[in-house]
mmCIF file of C-alpha atoms in Angstrom:
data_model
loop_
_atom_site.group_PDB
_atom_site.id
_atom_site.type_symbol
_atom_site.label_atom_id
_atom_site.label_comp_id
_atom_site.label_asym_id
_atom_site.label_seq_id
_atom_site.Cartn_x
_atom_site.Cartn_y
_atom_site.Cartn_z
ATOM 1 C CA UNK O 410 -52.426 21.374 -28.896
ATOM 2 C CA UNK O 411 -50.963 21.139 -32.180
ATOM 3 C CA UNK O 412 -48.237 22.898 -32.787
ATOM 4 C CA UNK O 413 -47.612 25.004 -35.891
ATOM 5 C CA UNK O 414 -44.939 27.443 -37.018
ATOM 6 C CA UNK O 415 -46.813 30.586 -39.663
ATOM 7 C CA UNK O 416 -43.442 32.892 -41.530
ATOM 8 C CA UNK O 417 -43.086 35.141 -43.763
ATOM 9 C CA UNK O 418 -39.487 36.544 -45.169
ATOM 10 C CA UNK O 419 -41.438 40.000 -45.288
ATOM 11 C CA UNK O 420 -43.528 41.925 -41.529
ATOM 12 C CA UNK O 421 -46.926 41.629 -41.466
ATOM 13 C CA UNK O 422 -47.032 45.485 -42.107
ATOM 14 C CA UNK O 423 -47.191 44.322 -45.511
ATOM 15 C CA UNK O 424 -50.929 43.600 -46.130
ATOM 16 C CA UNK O 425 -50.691 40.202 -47.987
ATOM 17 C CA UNK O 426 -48.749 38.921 -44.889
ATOM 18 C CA UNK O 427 -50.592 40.618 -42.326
ATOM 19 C CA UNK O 428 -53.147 39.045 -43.248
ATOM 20 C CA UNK O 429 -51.808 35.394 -41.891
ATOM 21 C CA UNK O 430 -52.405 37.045 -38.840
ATOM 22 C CA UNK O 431 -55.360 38.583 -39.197
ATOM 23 C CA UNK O 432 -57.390 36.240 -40.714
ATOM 24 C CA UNK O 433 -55.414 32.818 -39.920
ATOM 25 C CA UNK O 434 -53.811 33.104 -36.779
ATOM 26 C CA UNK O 435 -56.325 35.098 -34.188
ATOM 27 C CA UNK O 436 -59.509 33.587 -35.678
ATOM 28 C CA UNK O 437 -58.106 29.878 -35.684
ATOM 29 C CA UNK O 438 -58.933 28.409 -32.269
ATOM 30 C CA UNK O 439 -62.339 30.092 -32.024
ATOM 31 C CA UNK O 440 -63.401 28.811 -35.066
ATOM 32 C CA UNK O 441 -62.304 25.193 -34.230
ATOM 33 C CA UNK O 442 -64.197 25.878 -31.347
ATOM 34 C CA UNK O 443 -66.994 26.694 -32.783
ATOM 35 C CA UNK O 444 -67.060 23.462 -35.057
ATOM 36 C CA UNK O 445 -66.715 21.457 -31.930
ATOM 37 C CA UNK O 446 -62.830 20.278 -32.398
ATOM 38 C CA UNK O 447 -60.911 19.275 -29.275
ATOM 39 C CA UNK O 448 -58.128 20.399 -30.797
ATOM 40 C CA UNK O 449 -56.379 23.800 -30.590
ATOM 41 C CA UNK O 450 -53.575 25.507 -32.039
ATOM 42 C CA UNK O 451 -50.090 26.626 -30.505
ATOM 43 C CA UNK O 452 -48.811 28.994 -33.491
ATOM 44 C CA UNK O 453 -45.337 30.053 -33.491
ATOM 45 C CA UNK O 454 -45.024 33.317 -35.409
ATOM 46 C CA UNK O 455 -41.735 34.039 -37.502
ATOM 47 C CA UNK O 456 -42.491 37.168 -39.734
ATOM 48 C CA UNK O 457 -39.658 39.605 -40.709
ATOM 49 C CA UNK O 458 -37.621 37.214 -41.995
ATOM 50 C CA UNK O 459 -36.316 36.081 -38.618
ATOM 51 C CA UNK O 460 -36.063 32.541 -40.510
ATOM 52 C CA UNK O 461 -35.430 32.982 -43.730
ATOM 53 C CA UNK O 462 -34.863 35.082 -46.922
ATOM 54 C CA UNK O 463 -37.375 36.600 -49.556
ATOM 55 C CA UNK O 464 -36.596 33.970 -51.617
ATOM 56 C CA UNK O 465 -36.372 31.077 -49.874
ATOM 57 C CA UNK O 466 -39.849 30.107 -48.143
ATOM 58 C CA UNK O 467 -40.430 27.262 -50.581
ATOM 59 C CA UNK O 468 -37.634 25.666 -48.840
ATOM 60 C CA UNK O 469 -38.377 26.311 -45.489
ATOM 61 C CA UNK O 470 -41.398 24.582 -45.785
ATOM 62 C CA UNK O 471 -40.199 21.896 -47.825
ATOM 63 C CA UNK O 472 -37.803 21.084 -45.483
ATOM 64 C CA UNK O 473 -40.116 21.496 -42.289
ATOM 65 C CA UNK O 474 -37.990 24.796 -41.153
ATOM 66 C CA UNK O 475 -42.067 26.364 -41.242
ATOM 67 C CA UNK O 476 -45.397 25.009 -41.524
ATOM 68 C CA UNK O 477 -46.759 27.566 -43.209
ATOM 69 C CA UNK O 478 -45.435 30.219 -45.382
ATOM 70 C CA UNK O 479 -45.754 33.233 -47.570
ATOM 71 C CA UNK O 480 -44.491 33.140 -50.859
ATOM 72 C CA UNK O 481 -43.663 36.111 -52.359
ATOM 73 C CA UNK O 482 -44.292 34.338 -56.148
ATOM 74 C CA UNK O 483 -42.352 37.248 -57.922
ATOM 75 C CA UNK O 484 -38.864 35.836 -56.362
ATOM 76 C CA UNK O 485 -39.960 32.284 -57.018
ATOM 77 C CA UNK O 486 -40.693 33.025 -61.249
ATOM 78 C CA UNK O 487 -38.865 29.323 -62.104
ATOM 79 C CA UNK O 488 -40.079 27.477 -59.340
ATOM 80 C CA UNK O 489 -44.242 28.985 -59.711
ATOM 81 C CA UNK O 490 -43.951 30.132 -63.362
ATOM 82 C CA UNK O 491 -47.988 30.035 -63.373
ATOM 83 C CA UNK O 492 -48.616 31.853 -59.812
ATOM 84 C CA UNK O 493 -46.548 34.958 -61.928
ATOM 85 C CA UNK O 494 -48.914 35.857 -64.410
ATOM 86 C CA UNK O 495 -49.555 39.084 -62.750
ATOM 87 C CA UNK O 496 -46.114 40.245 -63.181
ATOM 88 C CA UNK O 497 -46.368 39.319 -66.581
ATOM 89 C CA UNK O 498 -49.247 40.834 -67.356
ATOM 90 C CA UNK O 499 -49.150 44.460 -65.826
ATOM 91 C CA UNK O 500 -51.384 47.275 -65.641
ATOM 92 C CA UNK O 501 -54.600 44.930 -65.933
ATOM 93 C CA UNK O 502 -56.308 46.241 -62.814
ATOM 94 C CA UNK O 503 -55.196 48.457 -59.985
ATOM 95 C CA UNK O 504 -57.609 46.484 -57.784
ATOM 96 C CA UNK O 505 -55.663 44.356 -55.812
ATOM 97 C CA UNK O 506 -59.128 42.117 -54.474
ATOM 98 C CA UNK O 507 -59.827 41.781 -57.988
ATOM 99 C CA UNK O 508 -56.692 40.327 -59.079
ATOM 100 C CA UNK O 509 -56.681 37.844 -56.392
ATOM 101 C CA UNK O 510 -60.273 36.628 -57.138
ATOM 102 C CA UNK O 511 -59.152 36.093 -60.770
ATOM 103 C CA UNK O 512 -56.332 34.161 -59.673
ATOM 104 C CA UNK O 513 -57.852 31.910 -57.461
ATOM 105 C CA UNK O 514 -60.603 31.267 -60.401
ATOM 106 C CA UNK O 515 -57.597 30.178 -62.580
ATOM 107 C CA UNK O 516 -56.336 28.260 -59.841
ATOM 108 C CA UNK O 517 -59.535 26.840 -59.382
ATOM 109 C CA UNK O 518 -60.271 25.752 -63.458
ATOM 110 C CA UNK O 519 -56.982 25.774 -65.212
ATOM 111 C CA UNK O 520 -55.516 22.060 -64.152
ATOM 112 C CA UNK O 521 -51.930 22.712 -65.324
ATOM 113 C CA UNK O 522 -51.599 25.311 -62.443
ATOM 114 C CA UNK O 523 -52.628 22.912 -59.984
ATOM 115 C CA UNK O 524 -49.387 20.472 -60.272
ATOM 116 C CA UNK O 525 -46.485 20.547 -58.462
ATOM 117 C CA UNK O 526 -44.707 24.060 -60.237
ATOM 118 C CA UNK O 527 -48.795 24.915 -59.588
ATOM 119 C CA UNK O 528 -50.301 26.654 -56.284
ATOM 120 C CA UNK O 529 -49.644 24.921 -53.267
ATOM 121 C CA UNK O 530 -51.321 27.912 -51.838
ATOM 122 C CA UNK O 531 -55.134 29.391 -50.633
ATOM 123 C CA UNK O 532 -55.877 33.383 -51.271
ATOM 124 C CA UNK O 533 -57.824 35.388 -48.918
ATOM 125 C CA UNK O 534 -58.904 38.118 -51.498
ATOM 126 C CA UNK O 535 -61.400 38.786 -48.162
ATOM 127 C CA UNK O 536 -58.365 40.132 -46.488
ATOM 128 C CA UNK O 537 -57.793 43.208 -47.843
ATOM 129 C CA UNK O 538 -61.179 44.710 -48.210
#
């Protein structure tokens, strides 16, 4: 078992943190499983905030306090300048799968947002259709 620790400062009523659960937590053994891994995952699940504040999940993981986090990028604007280009540029869509697909394509072919103020993150636009 390997053991991992998933938070969020925000419940997973909210969807972009529900879907940690949804799509990372309950699928993960059964798809290692299904690739033929030995190994298997002991999650411990901290949403709410029960760990930390909205703006301090960078931290937490930095310092090993979580695993795995959500950032909520709109509290983090100096430390992920690049992830907040969709604050700064409102009212381009209203489709929230869309905007997340564009993002990950930037992501994906702009190199500057891949250092360290860059993503240290992977989007599951597939979550919230």
């Amino acid at each position: 078992m390997v053991p991992i620790t998933i938070s969020a400062s925000h419940p997973t009523a909210v969807p972009w943190v529900g879907a940690l659960q949804t799509f990372v937590v309950e699928p993960s053994n059964a798809r290692l499983e299904e690739m033929g891994s030995d190994y298997r995952i002991e999650w411990t699940e901290a949403f709410g905030g029960s760990l930390y504040d909205f703006n301090e999940t960078l931290e937490a993981v930095e310092t090993g306090l979580t695993d795995m986090g959500w950032v909520g990028a709109l509290w983090e604007g100096s430390k992920m300048p690049l992830q907040n280009v969709m604050f700064s540029t409102p009212f381009v869509t209203s489709d929230p799968v869309l905007a997340v697909e564009v993002l990950n394509e930037m992501n994906a072919t702009i190199p500057a947002r891949n250092t360290r103020s860059g993503p240290a993150t992977t989007s599951c636009s597939s979550a919230l259709r």
